[in-house]
CSV table of C-alpha atoms in Angstrom, one decimal:
chain,number,residue,atom,x,y,z
A,18,UNK,CA,0.0,0.0,0.0
A,19,UNK,CA,2.6,2.5,-1.2
A,20,UNK,CA,0.4,5.6,-1.4
A,21,UNK,CA,-1.4,5.1,1.9
A,22,UNK,CA,1.8,4.3,3.8
A,23,UNK,CA,3.6,7.2,2.3
A,24,UNK,CA,0.9,9.6,3.4
A,25,UNK,CA,0.5,8.4,7.0
A,26,UNK,CA,3.3,10.7,8.2
A,27,UNK,CA,2.0,12.4,11.4
A,28,UNK,CA,2.4,16.1,11.9
A,29,UNK,CA,5.0,16.5,14.6
A,30,UNK,CA,5.7,19.9,16.3
A,31,UNK,CA,8.5,18.8,18.7
A,32,UNK,CA,12.0,19.6,17.5
A,33,UNK,CA,14.1,17.7,20.1
A,34,UNK,CA,13.2,14.1,20.7
A,35,UNK,CA,14.2,11.8,23.6
A,36,UNK,CA,13.9,8.2,24.5
A,37,UNK,CA,10.8,7.3,26.4
A,38,UNK,CA,9.4,4.3,24.5
A,39,UNK,CA,8.6,1.4,26.8
A,40,UNK,CA,9.4,-1.1,24.0
A,41,UNK,CA,12.8,0.5,23.5
A,42,UNK,CA,13.6,0.5,27.2
A,43,UNK,CA,12.8,-3.2,27.7
A,44,UNK,CA,15.1,-4.1,24.8
A,45,UNK,CA,12.7,-4.6,21.9
A,46,UNK,CA,15.3,-3.2,19.5
A,47,UNK,CA,15.9,-5.0,16.2
A,48,UNK,CA,18.4,-4.2,13.5
A,49,UNK,CA,19.4,-5.5,10.1
A,50,UNK,CA,22.8,-4.5,9.0
A,51,UNK,CA,23.9,-5.2,5.4
A,52,UNK,CA,27.3,-4.5,3.7
A,53,UNK,CA,27.5,-5.3,0.0
A,54,UNK,CA,30.8,-4.8,-1.7
A,55,UNK,CA,31.3,-7.5,-4.3
A,56,UNK,CA,29.3,-6.4,-7.3
A,57,UNK,CA,30.3,-8.3,-10.5
A,58,UNK,CA,29.5,-5.4,-12.7
A,59,UNK,CA,31.8,-3.1,-10.8
A,60,UNK,CA,35.5,-2.8,-11.8
A,61,UNK,CA,36.6,-3.8,-8.3
A,62,UNK,CA,35.0,-4.6,-4.9
A,63,UNK,CA,34.1,-1.7,-2.7
A,64,UNK,CA,36.5,-1.3,0.2
A,65,UNK,CA,34.2,0.2,2.8
A,66,UNK,CA,30.9,-1.6,3.2
A,67,UNK,CA,31.9,-4.8,4.9
A,68,UNK,CA,34.1,-3.1,7.6
A,69,UNK,CA,31.4,-0.4,8.1
A,70,UNK,CA,28.7,-3.0,8.5
A,71,UNK,CA,30.6,-5.0,11.0
A,72,UNK,CA,31.5,-1.9,13.1
A,73,UNK,CA,27.9,-0.6,13.0
A,74,UNK,CA,26.6,-4.0,14.0
A,75,UNK,CA,29.0,-4.2,17.0
A,76,UNK,CA,28.0,-0.7,18.2
A,77,UNK,CA,24.3,-1.5,17.9
A,78,UNK,CA,24.7,-4.7,19.9
A,79,UNK,CA,26.4,-2.6,22.7
A,80,UNK,CA,23.3,-0.4,22.7
A,81,UNK,CA,20.8,-3.3,23.2
A,82,UNK,CA,19.9,-4.1,19.6
A,83,UNK,CA,19.2,-7.6,18.5
A,84,UNK,CA,21.3,-7.5,15.3
A,85,UNK,CA,21.5,-9.6,12.2
A,86,UNK,CA,24.3,-8.8,9.8
A,87,UNK,CA,24.6,-9.8,6.2
A,88,UNK,CA,27.5,-9.5,3.8
A,89,UNK,CA,27.4,-9.5,0.0
A,90,UNK,CA,23.8,-10.6,-0.1
A,91,UNK,CA,22.0,-11.7,-3.2
A,92,UNK,CA,18.5,-10.5,-3.9
A,93,UNK,CA,16.9,-13.6,-2.5
A,94,UNK,CA,19.1,-13.4,0.6
A,95,UNK,CA,18.3,-9.8,1.2
A,96,UNK,CA,14.5,-10.5,0.9
A,97,UNK,CA,14.8,-13.4,3.3
A,98,UNK,CA,16.8,-11.1,5.8
A,99,UNK,CA,14.1,-8.5,5.6
A,100,UNK,CA,11.4,-11.1,6.1
A,101,UNK,CA,13.1,-12.3,9.2
A,102,UNK,CA,13.3,-8.7,10.5
A,103,UNK,CA,9.6,-8.2,9.8
A,104,UNK,CA,8.8,-11.4,11.7
A,105,UNK,CA,10.6,-10.2,14.8
A,106,UNK,CA,8.8,-6.9,15.0
A,107,UNK,CA,6.5,-6.4,18.0
A,108,UNK,CA,4.0,-3.6,18.5
A,109,UNK,CA,5.9,-0.5,19.6
A,110,UNK,CA,9.4,-1.9,19.0
A,111,UNK,CA,12.4,-0.2,17.4
A,112,UNK,CA,13.5,-1.3,14.0
A,113,UNK,CA,16.8,-0.1,12.4
A,114,UNK,CA,18.2,-0.8,8.9
A,115,UNK,CA,21.8,0.0,7.9
A,116,UNK,CA,22.8,-0.6,4.3
A,117,UNK,CA,26.2,0.1,2.7
A,118,UNK,CA,26.6,-0.6,-1.0
A,119,UNK,CA,25.1,0.6,-4.2
A,120,UNK,CA,21.8,2.4,-4.4
A,121,UNK,CA,19.8,3.7,-7.3
A,122,UNK,CA,16.8,6.0,-7.6
A,123,UNK,CA,14.1,5.0,-10.0
A,124,UNK,CA,10.5,6.2,-10.4
A,125,UNK,CA,11.0,8.6,-7.5
A,126,UNK,CA,12.1,5.9,-5.1
A,127,UNK,CA,15.4,4.7,-3.7
A,128,UNK,CA,16.4,1.1,-4.2
A,129,UNK,CA,19.0,-0.9,-2.3
A,130,UNK,CA,20.9,-3.1,-4.8
A,131,UNK,CA,21.8,-6.8,-4.1
A,132,UNK,CA,25.1,-8.1,-5.4
A,133,UNK,CA,23.6,-10.3,-8.0
A,134,UNK,CA,21.3,-7.6,-9.6
A,135,UNK,CA,21.1,-7.8,-13.4
A,136,UNK,CA,20.4,-4.2,-14.3
A,137,UNK,CA,20.3,-2.9,-17.8
A,138,UNK,CA,17.1,-0.7,-17.7
A,139,UNK,CA,15.2,1.1,-15.1
A,140,UNK,CA,12.6,-1.6,-15.1
A,141,UNK,CA,15.4,-4.0,-13.9
A,142,UNK,CA,16.0,-1.7,-10.9
A,143,UNK,CA,12.4,-2.1,-9.7
A,144,UNK,CA,12.6,-5.9,-10.4
A,145,UNK,CA,16.0,-6.7,-8.7
A,146,UNK,CA,16.3,-3.8,-6.2
A,147,UNK,CA,14.8,-3.5,-2.7
A,148,UNK,CA,12.6,-0.4,-2.3
A,149,UNK,CA,13.4,1.5,0.8
A,150,UNK,CA,9.9,3.0,1.0
A,151,UNK,CA,8.4,-0.5,0.8
A,152,UNK,CA,10.6,-1.8,3.6
A,153,UNK,CA,9.7,1.1,5.9
A,154,UNK,CA,6.1,0.7,5.0
A,155,UNK,CA,6.2,-3.1,5.9
A,156,UNK,CA,7.9,-2.3,9.2
A,157,UNK,CA,5.2,0.1,10.0
A,158,UNK,CA,2.4,-2.3,9.1
A,159,UNK,CA,4.0,-4.8,11.5
A,160,UNK,CA,3.6,-2.3,14.3
A,161,UNK,CA,7.1,-0.9,14.8
A,162,UNK,CA,7.0,2.3,16.8
A,163,UNK,CA,10.3,3.7,15.7
A,164,UNK,CA,11.8,3.0,12.3
A,165,UNK,CA,15.3,4.1,11.4
A,166,UNK,CA,17.1,3.7,8.1
A,167,UNK,CA,20.8,4.6,7.7
A,168,UNK,CA,21.8,4.3,4.1
A,169,UNK,CA,25.4,4.7,2.8
A,170,UNK,CA,24.7,4.1,-0.9
A,171,UNK,CA,25.2,7.5,-2.5
A,172,UNK,CA,28.0,6.1,-4.7
A,173,UNK,CA,28.6,6.4,-8.5
A,174,UNK,CA,27.4,3.0,-9.6
A,175,UNK,CA,28.3,0.8,-12.5
A,176,UNK,CA,24.8,0.6,-13.9
A,177,UNK,CA,24.1,4.2,-14.7
A,178,UNK,CA,25.8,4.3,-18.1
A,179,UNK,CA,23.2,1.8,-19.3
A,180,UNK,CA,20.3,4.2,-18.9
A,181,UNK,CA,19.3,6.8,-21.4
A,182,UNK,CA,17.9,8.9,-18.6
A,183,UNK,CA,19.6,8.6,-15.2
A,184,UNK,CA,19.2,10.4,-11.9
A,185,UNK,CA,22.3,10.1,-9.7
A,186,UNK,CA,22.2,9.5,-6.0
A,187,UNK,CA,19.1,8.7,-4.0
A,188,UNK,CA,15.6,10.1,-3.9
A,189,UNK,CA,13.7,11.6,-1.0
A,190,UNK,CA,11.9,8.9,1.0
A,191,UNK,CA,8.3,9.4,1.9
A,192,UNK,CA,7.9,7.2,5.0
A,193,UNK,CA,5.3,6.4,7.6
A,194,UNK,CA,5.0,8.2,10.9
A,195,UNK,CA,7.7,7.4,13.4
A,196,UNK,CA,10.5,7.2,10.9
A,197,UNK,CA,14.1,8.7,10.9
A,198,UNK,CA,16.1,8.4,7.6
A,199,UNK,CA,19.6,9.4,6.9
A,200,UNK,CA,21.6,9.2,3.6
A,201,UNK,CA,25.4,9.6,3.6
A,202,UNK,CA,25.1,12.4,1.0
A,203,UNK,CA,22.6,15.0,-0.3
A,204,UNK,CA,19.7,14.0,-2.5
A,205,UNK,CA,20.6,13.2,-6.1
A,206,UNK,CA,24.3,13.5,-5.4
A,207,UNK,CA,27.1,10.9,-5.3
A,208,UNK,CA,30.4,10.6,-3.5
A,209,UNK,CA,33.6,8.6,-4.2
A,210,UNK,CA,35.0,6.0,-1.9
A,211,UNK,CA,37.8,7.7,0.0
A,212,UNK,CA,40.2,4.7,-0.5
A,213,UNK,CA,40.3,3.9,3.2
A,214,UNK,CA,38.8,0.9,5.0
A,215,UNK,CA,35.9,2.9,6.5
A,216,UNK,CA,33.6,5.6,5.0
A,217,UNK,CA,33.7,9.1,6.4
A,218,UNK,CA,29.9,8.8,7.1
A,219,UNK,CA,30.3,5.7,9.3
A,220,UNK,CA,33.3,7.2,11.1
A,221,UNK,CA,31.3,10.2,12.2
A,222,UNK,CA,28.1,8.2,12.9
A,223,UNK,CA,29.9,5.9,15.3
A,224,UNK,CA,31.6,8.8,17.0
A,225,UNK,CA,28.2,10.5,17.7
A,226,UNK,CA,26.3,7.4,18.6
A,227,UNK,CA,28.7,6.9,21.5
A,228,UNK,CA,28.0,10.3,23.0
A,229,UNK,CA,25.7,10.0,26.0
A,230,UNK,CA,22.5,12.0,26.5
A,231,UNK,CA,21.9,12.6,22.8
A,232,UNK,CA,18.6,12.0,21.2
A,233,UNK,CA,18.4,10.2,17.8
A,234,UNK,CA,17.8,13.4,15.8
A,235,UNK,CA,20.6,15.2,17.6
A,236,UNK,CA,22.9,12.3,17.0
A,237,UNK,CA,22.3,12.3,13.3
A,238,UNK,CA,22.4,16.1,13.0
A,239,UNK,CA,25.9,16.1,14.7
A,240,UNK,CA,26.9,13.3,12.3
A,241,UNK,CA,25.9,15.5,9.4
A,242,UNK,CA,27.9,18.5,10.7
A,243,UNK,CA,30.9,16.2,11.3
A,244,UNK,CA,30.8,14.8,7.8
A,245,UNK,CA,30.3,18.2,6.2
A,246,UNK,CA,33.2,19.7,8.1
A,247,UNK,CA,35.5,16.8,7.5
A,248,UNK,CA,34.8,16.8,3.8
A,249,UNK,CA,35.1,20.6,3.5
A,250,UNK,CA,31.5,20.8,2.4
A,251,UNK,CA,31.9,18.3,-0.5
A,252,UNK,CA,29.7,15.7,1.3
A,253,UNK,CA,26.6,16.8,3.1
A,254,UNK,CA,24.4,14.0,4.5
A,255,UNK,CA,20.6,14.2,4.2
A,256,UNK,CA,18.1,13.6,7.1
A,257,UNK,CA,14.4,13.3,7.2
A,258,UNK,CA,12.4,12.7,10.3
A,259,UNK,CA,8.8,12.1,11.3
A,260,UNK,CA,9.5,10.6,14.7
A,261,UNK,CA,6.3,10.7,16.8
A,262,UNK,CA,7.9,9.5,20.0
A,263,UNK,CA,11.1,10.1,21.8
A,264,UNK,CA,14.1,7.8,21.1
A,265,UNK,CA,17.8,7.7,21.9
A,266,UNK,CA,20.4,5.1,20.6
A,267,UNK,CA,21.6,4.7,24.1
A,268,UNK,CA,18.9,3.1,26.3
A,269,UNK,CA,17.7,5.0,29.4
A,270,UNK,CA,18.7,8.5,28.2
A,271,UNK,CA,16.7,11.1,30.2
A,272,UNK,CA,14.1,13.3,28.5
A,273,UNK,CA,14.7,16.9,27.8
A,274,UNK,CA,12.0,19.6,27.5
A,275,UNK,CA,10.9,20.0,23.9
A,276,UNK,CA,11.4,23.2,22.1
A,277,UNK,CA,8.1,25.0,21.7
A,278,UNK,CA,7.0,25.8,18.1
A,279,UNK,CA,4.8,28.8,17.6
A,280,UNK,CA,5.7,30.0,14.1
A,281,UNK,CA,3.1,30.0,11.4
A,282,UNK,CA,3.4,30.0,7.6
A,283,UNK,CA,3.9,33.4,6.1
A,284,UNK,CA,1.2,32.7,3.5
A,285,UNK,CA,-2.1,31.4,4.9
A,286,UNK,CA,-3.2,28.2,3.1
A,287,UNK,CA,-6.3,28.2,1.0
A,288,UNK,CA,-8.9,25.7,1.9
A,289,UNK,CA,-10.3,23.3,-0.6
A,290,UNK,CA,-14.1,23.2,-1.3
A,291,UNK,CA,-16.0,20.6,0.7
A,292,UNK,CA,-19.1,19.4,-1.1
A,293,UNK,CA,-21.9,17.7,0.8
A,294,UNK,CA,-21.1,14.1,1.8
A,295,UNK,CA,-24.2,12.9,0.1
A,296,UNK,CA,-23.1,14.3,-3.3
A,297,UNK,CA,-23.9,11.7,-6.0
A,298,UNK,CA,-20.9,11.2,-8.3
A,299,UNK,CA,-20.4,9.4,-11.6
A,300,UNK,CA,-18.2,6.4,-11.4
A,301,UNK,CA,-16.5,6.9,-14.7
A,302,UNK,CA,-17.3,8.6,-18.0
A,303,UNK,CA,-20.0,6.4,-19.5
A,304,UNK,CA,-23.7,6.4,-20.3
A,305,UNK,CA,-24.6,4.1,-17.3
A,306,UNK,CA,-26.5,5.6,-14.5
A,307,UNK,CA,-24.4,6.5,-11.4
A,308,UNK,CA,-25.1,4.5,-8.3
A,309,UNK,CA,-27.3,6.4,-5.9
A,310,UNK,CA,-27.2,5.3,-2.3
A,311,UNK,CA,-30.6,4.7,-0.7
A,312,UNK,CA,-31.7,7.3,1.9
A,313,UNK,CA,-31.3,4.8,4.8
A,314,UNK,CA,-27.8,3.9,3.6
A,315,UNK,CA,-26.8,7.5,3.3
A,316,UNK,CA,-27.9,8.1,6.9
A,317,UNK,CA,-25.7,5.2,8.1
A,318,UNK,CA,-22.6,6.5,6.5
A,319,UNK,CA,-20.5,8.5,9.0
A,320,UNK,CA,-18.4,11.1,7.2
A,321,UNK,CA,-16.3,13.4,9.1
A,322,UNK,CA,-14.2,16.3,7.9
A,323,UNK,CA,-10.5,15.7,8.5
A,324,UNK,CA,-9.1,17.9,11.3
A,325,UNK,CA,-7.7,21.3,10.3
A,326,UNK,CA,-4.1,21.6,11.5
A,327,UNK,CA,-1.7,24.5,11.5
A,328,UNK,CA,1.6,24.1,9.5
A,329,UNK,CA,4.5,25.6,11.5
A,330,UNK,CA,7.5,26.8,9.6
A,331,UNK,CA,9.7,24.3,11.5
A,332,UNK,CA,7.8,21.4,10.0
A,333,UNK,CA,7.4,22.7,6.5
A,334,UNK,CA,9.7,25.5,5.3
A,335,UNK,CA,12.5,24.2,7.5
A,336,UNK,CA,12.0,20.6,6.7
A,337,UNK,CA,15.2,19.5,4.9
A,338,UNK,CA,13.4,17.8,2.0
A,339,UNK,CA,11.1,20.7,1.4
A,340,UNK,CA,14.0,23.2,1.7
A,341,UNK,CA,16.0,21.2,-0.9
A,342,UNK,CA,13.0,20.9,-3.3
A,343,UNK,CA,12.1,24.6,-2.9
A,344,UNK,CA,15.6,25.6,-3.7
A,345,UNK,CA,15.4,23.5,-6.9
A,346,UNK,CA,12.2,25.2,-7.8
A,347,UNK,CA,13.7,28.6,-7.2
A,348,UNK,CA,16.3,27.7,-9.8
A,349,UNK,CA,13.8,26.1,-12.1
A,350,UNK,CA,10.0,26.8,-11.4
A,351,UNK,CA,9.2,24.2,-14.1
A,352,UNK,CA,11.0,21.3,-12.4
A,353,UNK,CA,8.1,18.8,-12.6
A,354,UNK,CA,9.8,16.2,-10.5
A,355,UNK,CA,10.5,18.7,-7.7
A,356,UNK,CA,6.9,19.9,-7.7
A,357,UNK,CA,5.7,16.3,-7.5
A,358,UNK,CA,8.0,15.3,-4.6
A,359,UNK,CA,7.3,18.5,-2.6
A,360,UNK,CA,3.6,17.8,-3.1
A,361,UNK,CA,4.1,14.4,-1.6
A,362,UNK,CA,5.9,15.8,1.4
A,363,UNK,CA,3.3,18.5,2.0
A,364,UNK,CA,0.5,15.9,1.8
A,365,UNK,CA,2.4,13.6,4.2
A,366,UNK,CA,2.5,16.4,6.8
A,367,UNK,CA,-1.2,17.3,6.4
A,368,UNK,CA,-0.7,20.4,4.3
A,369,UNK,CA,-3.1,19.2,1.7
A,370,UNK,CA,-3.8,22.6,0.2
A,371,UNK,CA,-0.1,23.2,-0.5
A,372,UNK,CA,0.2,19.6,-1.8
A,373,UNK,CA,-2.7,20.1,-4.2
A,374,UNK,CA,-1.1,23.3,-5.5
A,375,UNK,CA,2.1,21.5,-6.2
A,376,UNK,CA,0.3,18.6,-7.9
A,377,UNK,CA,-1.6,21.2,-10.0
A,378,UNK,CA,1.8,22.5,-11.2
A,379,UNK,CA,3.2,19.0,-11.8
A,380,UNK,CA,0.1,18.0,-13.9
A,381,UNK,CA,0.2,21.2,-15.8
A,382,UNK,CA,3.8,20.4,-16.9
A,383,UNK,CA,2.9,16.7,-17.6
A,384,UNK,CA,-0.8,16.0,-17.9
A,385,UNK,CA,-0.1,12.3,-18.3
A,386,UNK,CA,1.7,11.9,-14.9
A,387,UNK,CA,-0.5,9.2,-13.4
A,388,UNK,CA,1.3,9.3,-10.1
A,389,UNK,CA,0.6,13.0,-9.6
A,390,UNK,CA,-3.0,12.5,-10.7
A,391,UNK,CA,-3.5,9.7,-8.2
A,392,UNK,CA,-1.9,11.7,-5.4
A,393,UNK,CA,-4.1,14.7,-6.1
A,394,UNK,CA,-7.1,12.4,-6.2
A,395,UNK,CA,-6.2,11.2,-2.7
A,396,UNK,CA,-5.5,14.7,-1.3
A,397,UNK,CA,-8.8,16.0,-2.7
A,398,UNK,CA,-10.6,13.0,-1.3
A,399,UNK,CA,-9.2,13.7,2.2
A,400,UNK,CA,-10.2,17.4,2.0
A,401,UNK,CA,-13.7,16.5,0.7
A,402,UNK,CA,-13.4,17.7,-2.9
A,403,UNK,CA,-14.9,14.4,-4.0
A,404,UNK,CA,-16.1,15.4,-7.5
A,405,UNK,CA,-12.7,16.7,-8.5
A,406,UNK,CA,-11.0,13.7,-6.8
A,407,UNK,CA,-13.1,11.2,-8.9
A,408,UNK,CA,-12.1,13.0,-12.1
A,409,UNK,CA,-8.4,12.7,-11.2
A,410,UNK,CA,-8.7,9.0,-10.4
A,411,UNK,CA,-10.7,8.3,-13.5
A,412,UNK,CA,-8.0,10.0,-15.6
A,413,UNK,CA,-5.2,8.1,-13.9
A,414,UNK,CA,-7.0,4.8,-14.7
A,415,UNK,CA,-7.7,5.9,-18.2
A,416,UNK,CA,-4.0,6.5,-18.7
A,417,UNK,CA,-2.9,3.4,-16.8
A,418,UNK,CA,-5.6,0.7,-16.6
A,419,UNK,CA,-5.5,-1.5,-13.5
A,420,UNK,CA,-3.2,1.1,-11.7
A,421,UNK,CA,-3.6,-0.4,-8.2
A,422,UNK,CA,-3.0,2.8,-6.3
A,423,UNK,CA,-5.6,4.7,-8.3
A,424,UNK,CA,-8.1,1.9,-7.8
A,425,UNK,CA,-7.5,2.1,-4.1
A,426,UNK,CA,-7.9,5.9,-4.1
A,427,UNK,CA,-11.1,5.7,-6.2
A,428,UNK,CA,-12.5,3.1,-3.8
A,429,UNK,CA,-12.0,5.7,-1.0
A,430,UNK,CA,-13.7,8.4,-3.1
A,431,UNK,CA,-16.7,6.1,-3.6
A,432,UNK,CA,-16.8,5.1,0.0
A,433,UNK,CA,-16.8,8.7,1.2
A,434,UNK,CA,-19.5,9.7,-1.3
A,435,UNK,CA,-21.8,6.8,-0.3
A,436,UNK,CA,-21.4,4.7,-3.5
A,437,UNK,CA,-20.6,1.6,-1.6
A,438,UNK,CA,-21.2,-0.9,-4.4
A,439,UNK,CA,-18.7,1.0,-6.6
A,440,UNK,CA,-16.3,1.1,-3.7
A,441,UNK,CA,-16.5,-2.7,-3.3
A,442,UNK,CA,-15.8,-3.1,-7.0
A,443,UNK,CA,-12.7,-0.8,-6.9
A,444,UNK,CA,-11.3,-2.4,-3.8
A,445,UNK,CA,-12.0,-5.9,-5.2
A,446,UNK,CA,-10.0,-4.9,-8.4
A,447,UNK,CA,-7.1,-3.5,-6.3
A,448,UNK,CA,-7.0,-6.6,-4.1
A,449,UNK,CA,-6.8,-8.9,-7.1
A,450,UNK,CA,-3.6,-7.1,-8.1
A,451,UNK,CA,-2.2,-6.8,-4.5
A,452,UNK,CA,-3.9,-9.1,-1.9
A,453,UNK,CA,-2.0,-7.4,0.9
A,454,UNK,CA,-3.2,-3.9,0.2
A,455,UNK,CA,-4.6,-3.2,3.7
A,456,UNK,CA,-6.3,0.1,2.8
A,457,UNK,CA,-8.4,-1.7,0.2
A,458,UNK,CA,-9.1,-4.6,2.5
A,459,UNK,CA,-10.3,-2.4,5.3
A,460,UNK,CA,-12.2,-0.1,2.9
A,461,UNK,CA,-13.9,-3.1,1.4
A,462,UNK,CA,-14.9,-4.3,4.8
A,463,UNK,CA,-16.5,-0.9,5.6
A,464,UNK,CA,-18.3,-0.9,2.2
A,465,UNK,CA,-19.6,-4.5,2.6
A,466,UNK,CA,-21.0,-3.7,6.0
A,467,UNK,CA,-22.8,-0.7,4.7
A,468,UNK,CA,-24.2,-2.9,1.9
A,469,UNK,CA,-25.6,-5.3,4.6
A,470,UNK,CA,-22.9,-8.0,4.3
A,471,UNK,CA,-21.9,-7.6,8.0
A,472,UNK,CA,-20.1,-10.9,8.5
A,473,UNK,CA,-18.0,-10.5,5.3
A,474,UNK,CA,-17.2,-6.9,6.2
A,475,UNK,CA,-16.1,-7.8,9.7
A,476,UNK,CA,-13.8,-10.5,8.3
A,477,UNK,CA,-12.1,-8.0,5.9
A,478,UNK,CA,-11.7,-5.5,8.7
A,479,UNK,CA,-10.3,-8.0,11.1
A,480,UNK,CA,-7.8,-9.2,8.5
A,481,UNK,CA,-6.8,-5.7,7.6
A,482,UNK,CA,-6.2,-4.8,11.3
A,483,UNK,CA,-4.1,-8.0,11.7
A,484,UNK,CA,-1.9,-6.8,8.8
A,485,UNK,CA,-1.7,-3.2,9.8
A,486,UNK,CA,-2.7,-2.2,13.4
A,487,UNK,CA,-2.9,1.5,12.4
A,488,UNK,CA,-5.4,1.1,9.6
A,489,UNK,CA,-8.5,2.1,11.5
A,490,UNK,CA,-6.8,5.3,12.6
A,491,UNK,CA,-5.7,5.9,9.0
A,492,UNK,CA,-9.3,5.8,7.8
A,493,UNK,CA,-10.4,7.9,10.7
A,494,UNK,CA,-7.9,10.5,9.6
A,495,UNK,CA,-9.5,10.4,6.1
A,496,UNK,CA,-12.9,11.3,7.8
A,497,UNK,CA,-14.4,7.8,7.5
A,498,UNK,CA,-15.3,5.6,10.5
């Protein structure tokens, strides 16, 4: 459920975070550390990843993590290692991933590359690589409270010369609530191995992890400063955080008072129109009559407007991803990819009005961008602009039939607008493509119950909650209970 998981980021106004998680204190800390150095397509093995992985694993063990370490893993071995990590997750536990090797960005996602990957086209990246967003989403669906990804993969890789169109480095990650991500270098940039046995990034990371009384964000910020200074500004690590609870790498670190946030956006956001929940919408362009919910069914549908939240500068204008993307847009206002990615981040933080504005710009530059159309459909659905949302989803599905994310989004549109039979049809179609799509499973359960199939609906809802404990809250945030 890439779209839903990506947009579950909670809006956090605390700047300094500290360790208070019961799960973290009692030792429910799990880490997967991978060092990949021997890529057959590379001219020579990388010197740093194995040593870095071993040192990071040893440090994490000292800090109470249950660590599995893998070296020179194939695609199958990496997937099995991640499956073992998923299986160990307990509700509220801490999960950490460290990866050193080659990484590639494709289709606006970052992929970790196994040593046996056969990559000649971008499609091969998505086939053989491991999506970082997918991994973080799976950890979240298993109930992990704190999710940390440390990725040292911003290297010039041997595959790029094979692509007609190539984006260097790694892409911004849009991750679930409770996630802290750090790349060893800035977005879309690469660095060269320094010729030593350890990377500069890991040297500084281990130095800061060992400092007592530091919170996780502070530890990584100090690491970024250390790397930047040591490289004379040539290497600047990238950090993104949506931590919703306090955490420190060193167990038992005492809490510090959070820094209050009182700033507001300089430009007040414009609210989107919110049509009546009972508005009857057309499923898709056709001559068939639209489904009209009976009066008693309309009365049974509980639709709530999503809460209106303020968007402090610290969480938006000062967000490192937004700052980077905004700088790119200052240089080139028609950077369609930057508009799309910034829209994603705005939406993930609840700034739907700003997100829709960026998606508007992205679609203006590329009217056939089905990803942007689907995201705008979702954002408009959450804000209640159901008629426009349905139009976006229909267009995305016209351009890409059986686009699972758009089917899932259109199911939500139909559910919110009371067209429960159409909602069931959309969720059914999405689940045929991806049976583990929890948002479609939960939405289908709600729609079935409203159609009178209570037992079937309850079963779908129970299965969805078993796969993702946060799914009910997710739908409540959409305004549907």
